[in-house]
Each structure stands twice: as C-alpha cells, then as structure tokens.
Amino acid sequence: MVSTNTELIIHLMNRVGFGITPDELDSCSEIPYEKLVESLLDPTESSHIPDDVLFRDHVDLHASRSGYPAYWAYRMISTKSPLEEKMSLFWHGIFATGNSKLNNLRSLLNQIEMFRRSGTGKFDDLLLDLSQDPAMLIWLDNQDNVNESINENFGREILELFSMGVGNYSEDDIKECARAFTGWSVGNSEYMSLMAQKDSIWPYGRIIWHYDFKSEIHDGDNKEFLGQKGPFNGNDVVRIICNQEATARFIARHLYNFFVADEVPVPQWKDTPPRDPAAINTLVEAYFEYDHDIKSVLRVLLTSDFFKESQYQKIKSPVELVIGTLRLSGEYNDDSKVDSSIFGVIAESDYMGQALCNPPSVEGWHTGEEWISSGALVDRVNFASQHIGNPDNDGVKHIVDRIHTDLKDDAHTVGELIESCGNSVGITRISKDTAEGVLDLFSQEEVQAKGRDAKIQIEDDTILRVLEFMVSSREYQLC
C-alpha cells in the first residue's frame, strides 16, 4: 500500500509539473510537503537542455521557421523547474495566441518567455506585459486600433477572456477600453507587413515585431470605464481591471480548473456556479490579501485541503499526457538525446486535440471531458503504451530494474507487481477493473484461481506487459 505522503507528492507533481519519475519521487519524499511546495514556487535553478545545443541540431528552430512546439517540448521534458513551464502552459491556454495568423514563431516564443518571467508575479504586471506583447497585439489586431477608428477586438477580449468574464462589463466599457489602448502598436508595421509577404529568412532570419506606443494615434480624451472617469490609457485600464472582484473570481476559477478539478468550459461559467464555491472564495481572498500576486495565491491553493483531496479529479491534457509519458520513458531529456524525431512525437499532441502555439480560437482549448473522444482516446492509449512498452528507452529500462530491485525474491504475488508497476508510472489508486485486466494477461492456472494473491516468476517481459497495461488504463488518463 502506497503511503499517504507518497500519494500526495505524486499528486502535487502531476499538477504543478508533468508527473514524476521514480528517482524524483525518492528525492521529493525526503522533503516535508510545505517545503517541497516552496521549492517549486521558488526554484533555485531553471536548467534545461541549452538553446545552443538545440539550435545546433535543429536549424529550423534557430531560424524561427517552424517547430516551436518541439522546442517547448524539450523545455518541458528536461526542465528542473516544472512549475515554470506548467504556468506558461496555463497562461497559453488563457491568453491563447496562434502562429496560424502570426506566421512569426520568434514573436510567439517571446510571449511564452514572458509567461515564464511574469507568470507567477503580480497579475497587473502580467496583464500589462500582455497588452504590450507584439504577438498578442497582432493576434487581436490592435495595430489597427487608432483614435479616429477604434478596433474593439483587443478591448473586448481583455475583458471577456483574459480578466473578468462575460456579464461583468458593458458594451460601452469595451469601447472605452479600446479607446484607452489606441496607439499600443508594433514598430515598423508597414515594413514588417512587406517582409511577411516576402516571407524570407534571409539574410538575418525572420524579423520579429517589437512594441511601439504611437502617441499620434492615441485617444487621450476623457473616458468612463467600469464606473470610473478620467483620461485613461492602457496602464490605467489594467489597474482598474485588476482591482475588480470579477477579475479575482475569474482568475481563481481558472486556477482551480487547471490545478484542482475540471470545471465546465469557460463559456458556461456565466450560468454555471463553480464546482467548489468555498475554494473559489478562498482563492479570491488570497488574490486581494496578497495584492494580486499569483505566486501567493498558488501557495494558498497548493497547501489547501481542497487541493490535497482532489486526486484523479482532472483529465490530463494531451500535452500533459505526452510530456509526462516522455519524462517517464527517458526520451529527449538531456543533451545526448536531441533528435529530429521529436517533431513527430510532439505532433501526437495535435492529433489528441491540443496543438501547442495553434489554439483553435482566441478562446483557447476546452478542457476536462472534452479532451476525450473515441479517436483521441485511442491515440492517447497507443502513444503511452508504445513509449512505456519500449525496453530500449532508458527510462523504461530503469523502471524495470527498479521493480526487480523492489521485488527482490524470485516469486512475488501479482498484486505486488500491479502495485509496483502502478506506482512507477504515477498511479496510486488502482481500480478493481484495472487489476482484473492485469490478471487477464496471465494464463497460468494459479493466477486464474488465486487472483492477486497468486505467486509468479517476474521477468522483464512480465513487467513490460503490466506497465503497458497500466498506461493504457483509465487511471493513467487522470491526474
């Protein structure tokens, strides 16, 4: 039986990172839970495979022509600071920006880097950084937002999808918000447009946009926004937005949905109460108590009872499943494993329904049960069983060796093998159906007669078959 502490650590690492390897579990088990949370919130190192190693082997990445999802995958797999990447993924899902329109991966890379830098800081600073992010400005057409003819696209989405949610502002607020952001644009837009038409990386690589405030097209007149009056600009609007209770509730519910338990899709939030109103209230109080600081809100969340008691209440996103599986299998996790096959591997996430850097719309992805369709489920099961069932993968070899070490004697019960294999891939609660499925793998008369209590000879092939079954189970789809 897995200990309560071990189960809690696995749960924590599933949510703030991309699962946990057996060796990482050994290290984390020696650290008190609250101290482990602090180490994740304030990591001492942010090491990963260096960019120069990746760019040496992947020229397209260096030239920003294609493949940014693969670049991000290397970071997620090899990072020593998993929460940094998980928070970047969190904000990418809310502030969804797609290269399908930008055609400029370097600008999108800079946006993700901004999420790493500001993603756990004060929400006001993050929203201001986003409002000056060239990828977002182009994505939502704010370069066309001028004082004589406002473009409401960014003004609408910063309220509806990025901060407050539907029902907490008026159409007039949208217009006044758009007026405040007139002139928040990109530099050399005409030249950049011509370069985009040419679409050449020569001679210096694809040129990236940079933010530029154009005072000559900014509307500096008085505005009335969310009940306040003044000659507001974008900075003022961000400050007003971040002080709203609706903003605190919107961000709290997003954090709950991402880290605690699956909620209904965001478009239904206006009419559907939160799954746990008391938990949302706790996070809202923390938002204001700690002056909108996301790291402090996360600390409250991760040390709460509602978080600790939420095991298996979330369906893994395609990216979580793919990256978590690759971390277990030991692929692409250090300098010696940089390989072009990663482009095809991370594309598997696309087939499961989540294409990094190309969300289906500005609304991002619908999560939870909507990750699962008959086709996506087959892809998820096949991917996990293929990589965890491959004995040539270093991580799989290591897991098999550890299980042999754990089960030192020649013969152990099937039940002990099931538990050891389950724990090795992060499953701490094995259902009766999954256990019975493992029993069906064995044709021995004793197994069929005694079930989990039957003793068997444990060979490498036996372990591999059980591991494959475990990552094909319902439990592995959850976290």
CSV table of N, CA and C in Angstrom, one decimal, residues 122-125 127-128 158-159 162-164 168 225-226 228 232 234-251 284-293:
chain,number,residue,atom,x,y,z
A,122,LYS,N,2.8,39.6,-10.0
A,122,LYS,CA,1.5,40.3,-9.8
A,122,LYS,C,0.7,40.3,-11.1
A,123,PHE,N,-0.6,40.0,-11.0
A,123,PHE,CA,-1.4,39.9,-12.2
A,123,PHE,C,-1.4,41.1,-13.0
A,124,ASP,N,-1.4,42.3,-12.3
A,124,ASP,CA,-1.4,43.6,-13.0
A,124,ASP,C,-0.2,43.7,-14.0
A,125,ASP,N,1.0,43.2,-13.5
A,125,ASP,CA,2.2,43.3,-14.3
A,125,ASP,C,2.1,42.4,-15.5
A,127,LEU,N,-0.7,41.3,-17.0
A,127,LEU,CA,-1.7,41.8,-18.0
A,127,LEU,C,-1.1,43.0,-18.7
A,128,LEU,N,-0.3,43.8,-18.1
A,128,LEU,CA,0.3,44.9,-18.8
A,128,LEU,C,1.3,44.4,-19.8
A,158,ILE,N,-9.7,41.4,-23.7
A,158,ILE,CA,-9.0,41.6,-22.5
A,158,ILE,C,-10.1,41.5,-21.3
A,159,LEU,N,-11.3,41.9,-21.6
A,159,LEU,CA,-12.4,41.8,-20.6
A,159,LEU,C,-13.0,40.5,-20.6
A,162,PHE,N,-9.7,37.4,-20.9
A,162,PHE,CA,-8.4,37.5,-20.2
A,162,PHE,C,-8.5,37.9,-18.7
A,163,SER,N,-9.6,38.5,-18.3
A,163,SER,CA,-9.6,39.0,-16.9
A,163,SER,C,-11.0,38.9,-16.2
A,164,MET,N,-12.1,39.3,-16.8
A,164,MET,CA,-13.3,39.5,-16.0
A,164,MET,C,-14.4,38.5,-16.3
A,168,ASN,N,-19.8,40.9,-16.8
A,168,ASN,CA,-19.2,41.8,-15.7
A,168,ASN,C,-18.8,43.2,-16.3
A,225,PHE,N,-14.9,54.2,-17.7
A,225,PHE,CA,-14.7,52.8,-17.8
A,225,PHE,C,-14.9,52.1,-16.4
A,226,LEU,N,-15.8,51.1,-16.4
A,226,LEU,CA,-16.2,50.4,-15.2
A,226,LEU,C,-16.5,51.4,-14.0
A,228,GLN,N,-15.5,54.4,-13.6
A,228,GLN,CA,-14.5,55.5,-13.2
A,228,GLN,C,-14.3,56.4,-14.4
A,232,PHE,N,-8.0,58.0,-19.4
A,232,PHE,CA,-7.3,56.8,-19.2
A,232,PHE,C,-6.5,56.3,-20.4
A,234,GLY,N,-3.9,52.6,-21.5
A,234,GLY,CA,-3.9,51.2,-21.2
A,234,GLY,C,-3.5,50.8,-19.8
A,235,ASN,N,-2.5,51.6,-19.3
A,235,ASN,CA,-2.0,51.3,-17.9
A,235,ASN,C,-3.1,51.5,-16.9
A,236,ASP,N,-3.9,52.5,-17.1
A,236,ASP,CA,-5.0,52.8,-16.1
A,236,ASP,C,-6.1,51.7,-16.2
A,237,VAL,N,-6.4,51.3,-17.4
A,237,VAL,CA,-7.4,50.3,-17.6
A,237,VAL,C,-7.0,49.0,-17.0
A,238,VAL,N,-5.7,48.6,-17.1
A,238,VAL,CA,-5.2,47.4,-16.5
A,238,VAL,C,-5.3,47.5,-15.0
A,239,ARG,N,-5.0,48.6,-14.4
A,239,ARG,CA,-5.1,48.8,-13.0
A,239,ARG,C,-6.6,48.7,-12.5
A,240,ILE,N,-7.5,49.3,-13.2
A,240,ILE,CA,-8.9,49.2,-12.8
A,240,ILE,C,-9.4,47.8,-13.0
A,241,ILE,N,-9.1,47.1,-14.0
A,241,ILE,CA,-9.5,45.7,-14.2
A,241,ILE,C,-9.0,44.9,-13.1
A,242,CYS,N,-7.8,45.0,-12.7
A,242,CYS,CA,-7.2,44.1,-11.7
A,242,CYS,C,-7.7,44.3,-10.3
A,243,ASN,N,-8.3,45.4,-10.1
A,243,ASN,CA,-8.9,45.7,-8.8
A,243,ASN,C,-10.4,45.2,-8.7
A,244,GLN,N,-10.9,44.6,-9.7
A,244,GLN,CA,-12.3,44.2,-9.7
A,244,GLN,C,-12.4,42.8,-9.1
A,245,GLU,N,-13.5,42.6,-8.3
A,245,GLU,CA,-13.7,41.3,-7.7
A,245,GLU,C,-14.0,40.3,-8.8
A,246,ALA,N,-14.6,40.7,-9.9
A,246,ALA,CA,-14.9,39.8,-11.0
A,246,ALA,C,-13.6,39.2,-11.6
A,247,THR,N,-12.6,40.0,-11.6
A,247,THR,CA,-11.3,39.6,-12.1
A,247,THR,C,-10.7,38.5,-11.2
A,248,ALA,N,-10.8,38.8,-9.9
A,248,ALA,CA,-10.3,37.8,-8.9
A,248,ALA,C,-11.0,36.5,-9.0
A,249,ARG,N,-12.3,36.5,-9.2
A,249,ARG,CA,-13.1,35.3,-9.3
A,249,ARG,C,-12.8,34.6,-10.6
A,250,PHE,N,-12.6,35.3,-11.7
A,250,PHE,CA,-12.3,34.7,-13.0
A,250,PHE,C,-10.9,34.0,-12.9
A,251,ILE,N,-9.9,34.6,-12.4
A,251,ILE,CA,-8.6,34.0,-12.3
A,251,ILE,C,-8.6,32.9,-11.3
A,284,VAL,N,-10.0,33.9,-4.0
A,284,VAL,CA,-10.3,35.3,-4.2
A,284,VAL,C,-9.8,36.1,-3.1
A,285,GLU,N,-10.0,35.6,-1.8
A,285,GLU,CA,-9.5,36.3,-0.7
A,285,GLU,C,-8.0,36.5,-0.7
A,286,ALA,N,-7.3,35.4,-1.2
A,286,ALA,CA,-5.8,35.4,-1.3
A,286,ALA,C,-5.4,36.4,-2.3
A,287,TYR,N,-6.1,36.5,-3.4
A,287,TYR,CA,-5.8,37.4,-4.5
A,287,TYR,C,-5.7,38.9,-4.0
A,288,PHE,N,-6.7,39.2,-3.2
A,288,PHE,CA,-6.7,40.6,-2.6
A,288,PHE,C,-5.7,40.8,-1.4
A,289,GLU,N,-5.7,39.7,-0.6
A,289,GLU,CA,-4.8,39.8,0.6
A,289,GLU,C,-3.3,40.0,0.2
A,290,TYR,N,-2.9,39.3,-0.9
A,290,TYR,CA,-1.5,39.4,-1.3
A,290,TYR,C,-1.3,40.3,-2.5
A,291,ASP,N,-2.2,41.3,-2.7
A,291,ASP,CA,-2.1,42.3,-3.7
A,291,ASP,C,-1.9,41.7,-5.1
A,292,HIS,N,-2.8,40.8,-5.4
A,292,HIS,CA,-2.9,40.2,-6.8
A,292,HIS,C,-1.7,39.4,-7.2
A,293,ASP,N,-0.9,38.9,-6.2
A,293,ASP,CA,0.3,38.1,-6.5
A,293,ASP,C,-0.1,36.7,-6.8
